[in-house]
mmCIF file of N, CA and C in Angstrom:
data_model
loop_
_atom_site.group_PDB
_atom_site.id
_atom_site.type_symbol
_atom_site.label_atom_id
_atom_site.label_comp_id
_atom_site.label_asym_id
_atom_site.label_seq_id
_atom_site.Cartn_x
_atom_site.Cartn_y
_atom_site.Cartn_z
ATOM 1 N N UNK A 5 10.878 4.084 26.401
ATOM 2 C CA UNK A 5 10.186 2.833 26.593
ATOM 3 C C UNK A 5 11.230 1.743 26.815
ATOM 4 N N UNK A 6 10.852 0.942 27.480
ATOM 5 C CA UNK A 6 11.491 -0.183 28.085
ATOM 6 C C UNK A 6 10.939 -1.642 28.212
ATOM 7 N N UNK A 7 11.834 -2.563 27.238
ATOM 8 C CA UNK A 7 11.020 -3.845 27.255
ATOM 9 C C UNK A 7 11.553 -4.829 28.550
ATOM 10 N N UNK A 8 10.691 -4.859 29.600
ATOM 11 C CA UNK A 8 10.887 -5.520 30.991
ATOM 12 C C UNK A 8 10.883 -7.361 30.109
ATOM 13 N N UNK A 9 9.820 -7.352 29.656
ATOM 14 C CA UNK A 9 9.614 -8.915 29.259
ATOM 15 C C UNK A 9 9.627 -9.077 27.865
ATOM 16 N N UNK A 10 9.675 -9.870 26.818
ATOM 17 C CA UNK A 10 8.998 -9.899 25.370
ATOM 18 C C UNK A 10 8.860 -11.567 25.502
ATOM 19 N N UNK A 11 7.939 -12.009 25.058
ATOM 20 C CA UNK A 11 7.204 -13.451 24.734
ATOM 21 C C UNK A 11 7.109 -13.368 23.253
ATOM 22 N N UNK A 12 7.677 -14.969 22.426
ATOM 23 C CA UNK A 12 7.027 -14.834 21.232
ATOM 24 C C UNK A 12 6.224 -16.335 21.273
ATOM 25 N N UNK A 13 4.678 -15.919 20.875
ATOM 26 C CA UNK A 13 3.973 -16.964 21.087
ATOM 27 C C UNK A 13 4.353 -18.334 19.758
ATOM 28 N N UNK A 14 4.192 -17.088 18.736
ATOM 29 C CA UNK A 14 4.469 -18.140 17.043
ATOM 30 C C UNK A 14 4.574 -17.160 16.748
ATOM 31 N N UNK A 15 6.041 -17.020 15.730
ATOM 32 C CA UNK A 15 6.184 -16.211 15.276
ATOM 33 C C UNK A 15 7.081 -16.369 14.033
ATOM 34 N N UNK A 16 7.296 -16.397 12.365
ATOM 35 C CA UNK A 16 8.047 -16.969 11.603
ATOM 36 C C UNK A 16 8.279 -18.653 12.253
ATOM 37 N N UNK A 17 9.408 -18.570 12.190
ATOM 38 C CA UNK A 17 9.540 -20.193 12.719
ATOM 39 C C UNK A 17 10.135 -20.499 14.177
ATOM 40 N N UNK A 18 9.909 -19.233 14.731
ATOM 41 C CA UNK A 18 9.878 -19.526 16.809
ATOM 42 C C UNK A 18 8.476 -19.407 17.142
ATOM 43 N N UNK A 19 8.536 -20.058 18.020
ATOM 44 C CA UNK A 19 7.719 -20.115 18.979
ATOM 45 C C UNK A 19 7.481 -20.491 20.184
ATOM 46 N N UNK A 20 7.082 -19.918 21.292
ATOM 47 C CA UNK A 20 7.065 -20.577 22.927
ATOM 48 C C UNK A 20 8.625 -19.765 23.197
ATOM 49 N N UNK A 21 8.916 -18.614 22.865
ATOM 50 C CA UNK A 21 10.119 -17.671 23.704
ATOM 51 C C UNK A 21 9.864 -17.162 24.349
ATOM 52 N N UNK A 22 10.360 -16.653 25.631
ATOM 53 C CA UNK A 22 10.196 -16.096 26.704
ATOM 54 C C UNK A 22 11.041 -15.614 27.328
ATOM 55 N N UNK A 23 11.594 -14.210 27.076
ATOM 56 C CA UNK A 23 12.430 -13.705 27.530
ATOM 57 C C UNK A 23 12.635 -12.388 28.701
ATOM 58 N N UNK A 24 13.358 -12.359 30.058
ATOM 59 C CA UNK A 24 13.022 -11.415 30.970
ATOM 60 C C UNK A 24 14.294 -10.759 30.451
ATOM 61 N N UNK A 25 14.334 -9.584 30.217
ATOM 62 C CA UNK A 25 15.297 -8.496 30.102
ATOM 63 C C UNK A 25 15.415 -7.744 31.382
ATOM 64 N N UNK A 26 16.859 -7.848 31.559
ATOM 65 C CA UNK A 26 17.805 -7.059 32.597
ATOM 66 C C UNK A 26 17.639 -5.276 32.119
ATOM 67 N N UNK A 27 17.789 -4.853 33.278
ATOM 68 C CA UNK A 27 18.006 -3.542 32.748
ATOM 69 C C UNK A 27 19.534 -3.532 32.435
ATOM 70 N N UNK A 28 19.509 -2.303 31.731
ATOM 71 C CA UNK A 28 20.434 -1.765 30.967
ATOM 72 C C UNK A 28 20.394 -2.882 29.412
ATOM 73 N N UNK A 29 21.765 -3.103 28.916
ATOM 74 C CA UNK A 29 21.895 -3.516 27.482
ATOM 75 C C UNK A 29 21.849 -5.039 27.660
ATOM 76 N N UNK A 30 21.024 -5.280 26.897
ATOM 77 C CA UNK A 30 20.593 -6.869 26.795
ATOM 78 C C UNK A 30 21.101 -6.899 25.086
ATOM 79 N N UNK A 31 22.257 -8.507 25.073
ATOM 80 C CA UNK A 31 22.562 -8.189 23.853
ATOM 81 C C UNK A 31 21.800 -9.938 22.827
ATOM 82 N N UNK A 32 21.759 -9.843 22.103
ATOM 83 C CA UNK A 32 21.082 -10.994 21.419
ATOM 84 C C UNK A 32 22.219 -11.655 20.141
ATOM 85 N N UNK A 33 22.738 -12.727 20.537
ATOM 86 C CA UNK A 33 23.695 -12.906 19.319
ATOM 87 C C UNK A 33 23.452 -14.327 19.217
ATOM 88 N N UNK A 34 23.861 -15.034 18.040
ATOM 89 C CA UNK A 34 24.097 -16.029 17.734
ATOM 90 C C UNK A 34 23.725 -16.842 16.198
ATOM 91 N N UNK A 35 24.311 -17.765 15.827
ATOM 92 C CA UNK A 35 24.715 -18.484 14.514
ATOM 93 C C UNK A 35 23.829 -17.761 13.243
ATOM 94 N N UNK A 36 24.479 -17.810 11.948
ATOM 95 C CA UNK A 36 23.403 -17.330 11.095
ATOM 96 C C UNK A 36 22.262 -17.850 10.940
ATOM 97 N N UNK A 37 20.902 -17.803 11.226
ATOM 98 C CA UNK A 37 19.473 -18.873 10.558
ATOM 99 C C UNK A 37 18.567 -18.903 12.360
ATOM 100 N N UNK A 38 19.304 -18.389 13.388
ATOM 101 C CA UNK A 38 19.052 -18.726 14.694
ATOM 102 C C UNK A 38 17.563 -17.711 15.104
ATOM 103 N N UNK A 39 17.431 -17.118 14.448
ATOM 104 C CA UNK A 39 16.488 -16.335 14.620
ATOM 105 C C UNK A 39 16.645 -15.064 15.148
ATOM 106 N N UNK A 40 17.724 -14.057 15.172
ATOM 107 C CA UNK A 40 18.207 -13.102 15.464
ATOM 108 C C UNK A 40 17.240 -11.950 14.989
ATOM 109 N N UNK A 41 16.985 -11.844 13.379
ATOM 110 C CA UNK A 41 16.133 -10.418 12.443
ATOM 111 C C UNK A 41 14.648 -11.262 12.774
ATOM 112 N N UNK A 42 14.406 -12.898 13.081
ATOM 113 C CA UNK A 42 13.152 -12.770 13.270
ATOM 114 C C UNK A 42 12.702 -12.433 14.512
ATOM 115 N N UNK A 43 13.267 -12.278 15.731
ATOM 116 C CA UNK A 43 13.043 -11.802 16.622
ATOM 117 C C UNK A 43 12.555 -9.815 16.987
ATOM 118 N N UNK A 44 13.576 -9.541 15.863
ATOM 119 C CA UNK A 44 13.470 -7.859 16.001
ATOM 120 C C UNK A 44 12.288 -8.073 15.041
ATOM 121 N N UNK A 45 12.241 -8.640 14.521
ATOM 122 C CA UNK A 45 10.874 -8.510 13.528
ATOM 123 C C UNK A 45 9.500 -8.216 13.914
ATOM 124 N N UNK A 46 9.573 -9.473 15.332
ATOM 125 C CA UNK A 46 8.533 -9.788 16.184
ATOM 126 C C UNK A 46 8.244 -8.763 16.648
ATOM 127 N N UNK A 47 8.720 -8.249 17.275
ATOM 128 C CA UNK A 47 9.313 -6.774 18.016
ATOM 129 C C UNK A 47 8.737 -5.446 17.398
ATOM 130 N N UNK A 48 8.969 -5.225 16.588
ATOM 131 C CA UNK A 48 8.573 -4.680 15.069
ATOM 132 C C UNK A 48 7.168 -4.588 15.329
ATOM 133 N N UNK A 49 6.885 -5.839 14.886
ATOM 134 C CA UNK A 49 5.034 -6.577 14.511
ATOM 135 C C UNK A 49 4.295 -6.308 16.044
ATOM 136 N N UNK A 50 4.519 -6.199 16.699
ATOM 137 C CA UNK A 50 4.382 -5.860 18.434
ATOM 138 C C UNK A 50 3.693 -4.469 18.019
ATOM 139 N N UNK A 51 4.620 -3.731 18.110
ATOM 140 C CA UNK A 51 5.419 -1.916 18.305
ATOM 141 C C UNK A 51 3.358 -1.253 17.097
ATOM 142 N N UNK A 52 4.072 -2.532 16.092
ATOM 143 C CA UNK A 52 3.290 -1.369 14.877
ATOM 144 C C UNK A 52 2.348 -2.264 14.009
ATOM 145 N N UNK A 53 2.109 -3.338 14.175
ATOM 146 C CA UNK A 53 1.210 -4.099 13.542
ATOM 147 C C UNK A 53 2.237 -5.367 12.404
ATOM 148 N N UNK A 54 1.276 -6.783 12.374
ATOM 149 C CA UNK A 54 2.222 -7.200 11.657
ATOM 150 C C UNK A 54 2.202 -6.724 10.201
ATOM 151 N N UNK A 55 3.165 -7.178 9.216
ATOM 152 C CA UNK A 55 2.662 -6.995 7.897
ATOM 153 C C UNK A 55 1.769 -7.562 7.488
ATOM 154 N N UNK A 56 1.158 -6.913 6.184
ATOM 155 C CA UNK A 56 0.299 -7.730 5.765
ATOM 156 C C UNK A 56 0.613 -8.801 4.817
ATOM 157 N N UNK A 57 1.348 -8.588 3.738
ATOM 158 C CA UNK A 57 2.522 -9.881 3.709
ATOM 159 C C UNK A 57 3.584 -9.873 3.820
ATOM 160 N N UNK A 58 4.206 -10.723 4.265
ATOM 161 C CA UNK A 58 5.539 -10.872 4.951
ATOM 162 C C UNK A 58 6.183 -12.334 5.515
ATOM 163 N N UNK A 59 5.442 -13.125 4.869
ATOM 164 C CA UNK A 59 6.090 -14.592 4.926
ATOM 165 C C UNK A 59 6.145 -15.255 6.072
ATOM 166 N N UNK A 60 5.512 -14.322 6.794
ATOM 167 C CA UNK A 60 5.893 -14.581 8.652
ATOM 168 C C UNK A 60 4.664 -16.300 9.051
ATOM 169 N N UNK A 61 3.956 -16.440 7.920
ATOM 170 C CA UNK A 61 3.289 -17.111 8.388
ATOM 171 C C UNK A 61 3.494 -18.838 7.993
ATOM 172 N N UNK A 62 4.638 -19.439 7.512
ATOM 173 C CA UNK A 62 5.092 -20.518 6.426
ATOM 174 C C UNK A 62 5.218 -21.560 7.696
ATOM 175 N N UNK A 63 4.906 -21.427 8.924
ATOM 176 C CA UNK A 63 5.428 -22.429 9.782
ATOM 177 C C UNK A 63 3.535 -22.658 10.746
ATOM 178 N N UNK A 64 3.559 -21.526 10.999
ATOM 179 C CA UNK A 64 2.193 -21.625 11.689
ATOM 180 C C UNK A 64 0.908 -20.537 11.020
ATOM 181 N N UNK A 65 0.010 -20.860 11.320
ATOM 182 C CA UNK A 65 -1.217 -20.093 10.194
ATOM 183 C C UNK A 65 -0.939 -18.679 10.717
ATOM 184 N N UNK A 66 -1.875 -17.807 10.288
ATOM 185 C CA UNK A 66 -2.239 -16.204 10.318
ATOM 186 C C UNK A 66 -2.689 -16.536 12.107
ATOM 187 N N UNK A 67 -3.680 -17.208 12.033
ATOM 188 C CA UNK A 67 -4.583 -17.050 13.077
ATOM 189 C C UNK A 67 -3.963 -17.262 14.534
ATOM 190 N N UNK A 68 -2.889 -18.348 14.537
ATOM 191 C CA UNK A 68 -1.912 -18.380 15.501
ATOM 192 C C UNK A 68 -0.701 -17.560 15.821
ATOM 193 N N UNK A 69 -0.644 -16.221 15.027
ATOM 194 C CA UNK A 69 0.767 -15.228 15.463
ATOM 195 C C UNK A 69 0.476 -14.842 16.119
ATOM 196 N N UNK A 70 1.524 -14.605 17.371
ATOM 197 C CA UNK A 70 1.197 -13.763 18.365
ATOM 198 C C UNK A 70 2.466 -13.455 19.138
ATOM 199 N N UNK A 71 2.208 -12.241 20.001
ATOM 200 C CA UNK A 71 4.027 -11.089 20.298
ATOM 201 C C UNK A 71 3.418 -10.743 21.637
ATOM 202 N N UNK A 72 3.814 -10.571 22.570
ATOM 203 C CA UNK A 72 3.539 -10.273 24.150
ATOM 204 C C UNK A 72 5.016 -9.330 24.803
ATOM 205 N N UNK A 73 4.499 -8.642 25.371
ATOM 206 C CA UNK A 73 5.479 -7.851 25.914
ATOM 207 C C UNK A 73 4.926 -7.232 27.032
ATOM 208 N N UNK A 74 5.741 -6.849 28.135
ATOM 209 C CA UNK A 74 5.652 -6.220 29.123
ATOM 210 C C UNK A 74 6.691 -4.777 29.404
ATOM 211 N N UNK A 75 6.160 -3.593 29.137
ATOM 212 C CA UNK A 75 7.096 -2.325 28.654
ATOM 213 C C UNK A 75 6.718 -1.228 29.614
ATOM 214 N N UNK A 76 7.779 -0.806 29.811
ATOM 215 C CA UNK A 76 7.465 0.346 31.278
ATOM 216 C C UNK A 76 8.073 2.020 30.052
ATOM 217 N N UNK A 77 7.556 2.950 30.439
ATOM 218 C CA UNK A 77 7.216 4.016 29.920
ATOM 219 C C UNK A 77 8.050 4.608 30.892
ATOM 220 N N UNK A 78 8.741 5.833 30.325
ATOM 221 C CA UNK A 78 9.264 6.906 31.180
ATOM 222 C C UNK A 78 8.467 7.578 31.933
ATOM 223 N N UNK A 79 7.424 7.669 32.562
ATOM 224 C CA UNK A 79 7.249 8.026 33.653
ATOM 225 C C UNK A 79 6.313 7.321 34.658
ATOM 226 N N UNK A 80 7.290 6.060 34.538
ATOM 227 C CA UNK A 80 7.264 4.412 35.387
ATOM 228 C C UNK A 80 5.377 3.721 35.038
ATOM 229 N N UNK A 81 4.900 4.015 33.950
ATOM 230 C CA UNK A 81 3.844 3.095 33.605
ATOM 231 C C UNK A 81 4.106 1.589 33.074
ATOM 232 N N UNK A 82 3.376 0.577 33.272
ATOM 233 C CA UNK A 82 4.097 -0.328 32.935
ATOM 234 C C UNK A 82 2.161 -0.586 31.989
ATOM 235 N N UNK A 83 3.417 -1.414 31.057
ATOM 236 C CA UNK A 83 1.937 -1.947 29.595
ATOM 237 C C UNK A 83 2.065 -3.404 29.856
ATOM 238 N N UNK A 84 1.009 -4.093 29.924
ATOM 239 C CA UNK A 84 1.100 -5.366 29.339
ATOM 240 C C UNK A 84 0.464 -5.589 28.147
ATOM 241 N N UNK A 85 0.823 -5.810 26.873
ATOM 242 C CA UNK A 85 0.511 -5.772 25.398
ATOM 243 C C UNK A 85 0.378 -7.561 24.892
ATOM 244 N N UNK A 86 -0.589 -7.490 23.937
ATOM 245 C CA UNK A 86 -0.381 -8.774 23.106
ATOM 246 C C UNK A 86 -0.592 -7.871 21.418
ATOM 247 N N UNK A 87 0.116 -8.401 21.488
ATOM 248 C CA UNK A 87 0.056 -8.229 19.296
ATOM 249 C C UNK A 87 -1.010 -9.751 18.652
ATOM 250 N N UNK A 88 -1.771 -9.839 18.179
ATOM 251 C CA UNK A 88 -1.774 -11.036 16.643
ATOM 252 C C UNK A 88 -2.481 -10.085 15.685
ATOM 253 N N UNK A 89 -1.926 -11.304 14.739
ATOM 254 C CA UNK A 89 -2.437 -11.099 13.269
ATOM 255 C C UNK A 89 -3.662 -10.558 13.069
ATOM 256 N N UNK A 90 -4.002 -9.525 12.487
ATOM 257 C CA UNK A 90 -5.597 -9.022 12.113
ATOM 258 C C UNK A 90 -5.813 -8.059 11.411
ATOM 259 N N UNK A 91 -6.303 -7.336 11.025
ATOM 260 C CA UNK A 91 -6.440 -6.254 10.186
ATOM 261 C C UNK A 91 -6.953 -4.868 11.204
ATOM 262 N N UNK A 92 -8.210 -5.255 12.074
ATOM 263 C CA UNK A 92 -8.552 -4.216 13.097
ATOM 264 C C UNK A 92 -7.999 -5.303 14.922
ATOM 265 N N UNK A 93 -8.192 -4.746 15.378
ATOM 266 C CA UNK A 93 -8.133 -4.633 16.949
ATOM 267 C C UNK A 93 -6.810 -5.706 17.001
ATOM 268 N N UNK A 94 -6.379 -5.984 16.842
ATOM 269 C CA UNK A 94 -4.723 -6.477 16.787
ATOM 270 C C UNK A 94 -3.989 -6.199 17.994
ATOM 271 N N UNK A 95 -4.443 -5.341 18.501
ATOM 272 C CA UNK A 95 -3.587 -5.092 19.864
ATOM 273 C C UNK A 95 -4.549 -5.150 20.985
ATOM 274 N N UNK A 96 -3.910 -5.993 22.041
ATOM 275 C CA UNK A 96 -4.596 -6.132 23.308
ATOM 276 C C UNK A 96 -4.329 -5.723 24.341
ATOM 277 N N UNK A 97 -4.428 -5.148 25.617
ATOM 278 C CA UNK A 97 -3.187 -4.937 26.511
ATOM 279 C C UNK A 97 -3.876 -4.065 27.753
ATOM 280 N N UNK A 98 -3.234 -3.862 28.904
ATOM 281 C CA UNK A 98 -3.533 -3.099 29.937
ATOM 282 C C UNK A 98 -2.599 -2.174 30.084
ATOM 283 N N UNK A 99 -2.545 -1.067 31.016
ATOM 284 C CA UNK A 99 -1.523 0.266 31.498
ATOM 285 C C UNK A 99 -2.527 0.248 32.822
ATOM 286 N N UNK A 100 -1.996 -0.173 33.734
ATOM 287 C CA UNK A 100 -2.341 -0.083 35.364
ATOM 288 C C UNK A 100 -3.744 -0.052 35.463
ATOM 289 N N UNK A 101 -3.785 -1.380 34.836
ATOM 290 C CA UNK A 101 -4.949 -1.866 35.075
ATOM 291 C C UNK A 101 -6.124 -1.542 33.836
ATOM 292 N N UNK A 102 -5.742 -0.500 33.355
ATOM 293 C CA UNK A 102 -7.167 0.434 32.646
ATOM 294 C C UNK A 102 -6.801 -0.278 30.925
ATOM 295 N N UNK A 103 -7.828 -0.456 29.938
ATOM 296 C CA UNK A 103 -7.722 -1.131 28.835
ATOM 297 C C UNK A 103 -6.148 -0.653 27.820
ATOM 298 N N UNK A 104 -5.633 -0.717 27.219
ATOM 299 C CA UNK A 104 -4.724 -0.146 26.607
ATOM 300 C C UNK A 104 -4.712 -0.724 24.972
ATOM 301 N N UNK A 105 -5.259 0.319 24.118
ATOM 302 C CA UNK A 105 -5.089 0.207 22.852
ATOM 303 C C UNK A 105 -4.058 0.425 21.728
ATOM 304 N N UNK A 106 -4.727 0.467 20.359
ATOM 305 C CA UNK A 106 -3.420 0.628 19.366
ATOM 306 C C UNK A 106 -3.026 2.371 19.671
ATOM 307 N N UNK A 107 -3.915 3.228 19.751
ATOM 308 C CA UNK A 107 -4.085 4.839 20.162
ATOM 309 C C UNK A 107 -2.736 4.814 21.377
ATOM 310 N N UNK A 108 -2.677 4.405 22.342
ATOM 311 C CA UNK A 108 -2.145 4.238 23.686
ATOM 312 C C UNK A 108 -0.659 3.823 23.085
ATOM 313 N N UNK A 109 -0.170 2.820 22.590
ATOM 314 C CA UNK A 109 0.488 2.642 21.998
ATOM 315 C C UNK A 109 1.616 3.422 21.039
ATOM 316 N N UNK A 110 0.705 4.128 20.164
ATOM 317 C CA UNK A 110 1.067 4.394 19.303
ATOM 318 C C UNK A 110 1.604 5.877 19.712
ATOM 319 N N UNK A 111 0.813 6.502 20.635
ATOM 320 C CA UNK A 111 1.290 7.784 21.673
ATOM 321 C C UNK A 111 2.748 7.883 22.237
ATOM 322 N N UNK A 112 2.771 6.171 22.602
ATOM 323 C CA UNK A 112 3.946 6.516 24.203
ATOM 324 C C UNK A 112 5.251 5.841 23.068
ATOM 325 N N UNK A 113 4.829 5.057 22.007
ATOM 326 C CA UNK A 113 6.179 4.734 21.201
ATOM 327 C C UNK A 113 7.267 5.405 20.831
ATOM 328 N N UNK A 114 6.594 6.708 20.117
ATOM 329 C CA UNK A 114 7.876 8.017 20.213
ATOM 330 C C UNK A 114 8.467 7.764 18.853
ATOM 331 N N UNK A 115 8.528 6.957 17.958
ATOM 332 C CA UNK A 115 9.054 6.917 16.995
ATOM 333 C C UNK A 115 8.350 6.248 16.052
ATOM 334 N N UNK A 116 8.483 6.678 14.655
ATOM 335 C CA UNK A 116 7.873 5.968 13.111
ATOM 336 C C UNK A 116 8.251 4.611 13.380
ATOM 337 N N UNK A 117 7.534 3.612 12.375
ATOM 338 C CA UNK A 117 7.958 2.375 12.205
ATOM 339 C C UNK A 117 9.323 2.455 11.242
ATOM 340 N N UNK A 118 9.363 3.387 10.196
ATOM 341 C CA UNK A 118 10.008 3.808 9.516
ATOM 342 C C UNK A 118 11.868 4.381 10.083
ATOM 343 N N UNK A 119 11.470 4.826 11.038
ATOM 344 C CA UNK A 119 12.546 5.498 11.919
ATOM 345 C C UNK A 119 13.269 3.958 12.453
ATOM 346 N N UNK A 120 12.289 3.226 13.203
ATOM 347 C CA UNK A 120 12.456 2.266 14.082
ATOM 348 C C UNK A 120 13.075 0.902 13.082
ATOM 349 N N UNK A 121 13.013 0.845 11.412
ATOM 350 C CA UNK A 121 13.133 0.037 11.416
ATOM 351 C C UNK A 121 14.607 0.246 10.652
ATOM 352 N N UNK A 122 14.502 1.639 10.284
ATOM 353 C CA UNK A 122 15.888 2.151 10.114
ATOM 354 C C UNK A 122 17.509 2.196 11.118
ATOM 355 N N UNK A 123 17.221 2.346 12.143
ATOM 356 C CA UNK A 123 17.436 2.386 13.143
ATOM 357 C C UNK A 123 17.846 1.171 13.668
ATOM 358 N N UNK A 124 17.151 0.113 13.798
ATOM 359 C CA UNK A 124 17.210 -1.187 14.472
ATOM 360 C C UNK A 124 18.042 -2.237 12.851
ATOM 361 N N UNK A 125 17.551 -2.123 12.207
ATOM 362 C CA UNK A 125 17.363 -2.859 10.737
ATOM 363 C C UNK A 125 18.855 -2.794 10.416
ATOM 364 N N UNK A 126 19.572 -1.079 10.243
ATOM 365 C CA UNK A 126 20.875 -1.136 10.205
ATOM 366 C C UNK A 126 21.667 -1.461 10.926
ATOM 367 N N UNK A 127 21.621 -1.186 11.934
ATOM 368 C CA UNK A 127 22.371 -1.724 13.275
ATOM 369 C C UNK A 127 22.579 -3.508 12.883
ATOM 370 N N UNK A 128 21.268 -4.242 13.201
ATOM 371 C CA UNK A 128 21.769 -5.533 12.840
ATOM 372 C C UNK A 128 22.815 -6.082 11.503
ATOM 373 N N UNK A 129 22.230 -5.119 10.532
ATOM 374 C CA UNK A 129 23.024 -5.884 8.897
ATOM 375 C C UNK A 129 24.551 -4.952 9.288
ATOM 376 N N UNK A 130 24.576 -3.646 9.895
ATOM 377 C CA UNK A 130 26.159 -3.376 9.694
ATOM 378 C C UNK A 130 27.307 -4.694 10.953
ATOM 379 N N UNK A 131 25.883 -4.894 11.698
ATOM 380 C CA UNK A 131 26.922 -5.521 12.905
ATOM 381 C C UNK A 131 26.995 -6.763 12.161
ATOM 382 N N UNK A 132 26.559 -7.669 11.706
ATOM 383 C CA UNK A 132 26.393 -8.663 10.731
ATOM 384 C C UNK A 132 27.430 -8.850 9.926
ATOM 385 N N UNK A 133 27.856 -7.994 9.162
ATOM 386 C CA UNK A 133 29.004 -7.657 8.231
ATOM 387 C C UNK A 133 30.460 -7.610 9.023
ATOM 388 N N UNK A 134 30.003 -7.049 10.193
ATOM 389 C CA UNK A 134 31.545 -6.874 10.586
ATOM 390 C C UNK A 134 32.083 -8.337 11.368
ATOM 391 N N UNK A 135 31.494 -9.256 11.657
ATOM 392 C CA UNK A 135 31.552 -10.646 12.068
ATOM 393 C C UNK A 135 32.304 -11.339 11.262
ATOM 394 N N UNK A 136 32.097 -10.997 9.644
ATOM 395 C CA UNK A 136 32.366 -11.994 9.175
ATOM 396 C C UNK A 136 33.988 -11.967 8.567
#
């Protein structure tokens, strides 16, 4: 899977981002507090639902979170997804045209949230450490 676009509508304390990703390695850096882990977070809350608590909401309500992405699949499908806050139907989205759900999703992801956050989660705190 491949993130072509990611949008964060409100999310922790961003909101109105809009980012087009290059292929290959797109890298994300900058100052401590800049929003770096809340971004993968977003990302996260996208992929697998947000938490149910998780503080994400101290800037803008429940009812206003929201994660957008545009993700092409290995064998060139492209998703357009929205994430918000909810308990059921939380995910919105198309795959060439035809409706695309949390099921659809959760198929072409390929990995646990668990895996993913292992994975992504360390990467940031070891690269983090070595900065300083």
């Amino acid at each position: 899977m491949i993130f072509d676009r990611v949008e964060i509508d409100r999310f922790g304390h961003l909101a109105d981002l809009h980012w087009e990703l290059r292929p290959g390695l797109n890298l994300v850096f900058g100052l401590n507090e800049a929003g770096k882990t809340t971004v993968l977070q977003a990302i996260r809350a996208l992929l697998y639902r947000f938490p149910e608590r998780g503080g994400l909401d101290y800037v803008y309500s429940r009812s206003d979170l929201a994660v957008r992405a545009a993700l092409h699949f290995s064998n060139g499908d492209l998703a357009e997804v929205t994430r918000t806050h909810g308990r059921t139907r939380s995910l919105a989205g198309s795959l060439g045209g035809n409706p695309f759900d949390e099921d659809g999703l959760r198929a072409r992801v390929g990995a646990s949230q668990e895996l993913f956050a292992n994975i992504f989660g360390d990467l940031i705190v070891r690269r983090g450490n070595r900065t300083r």
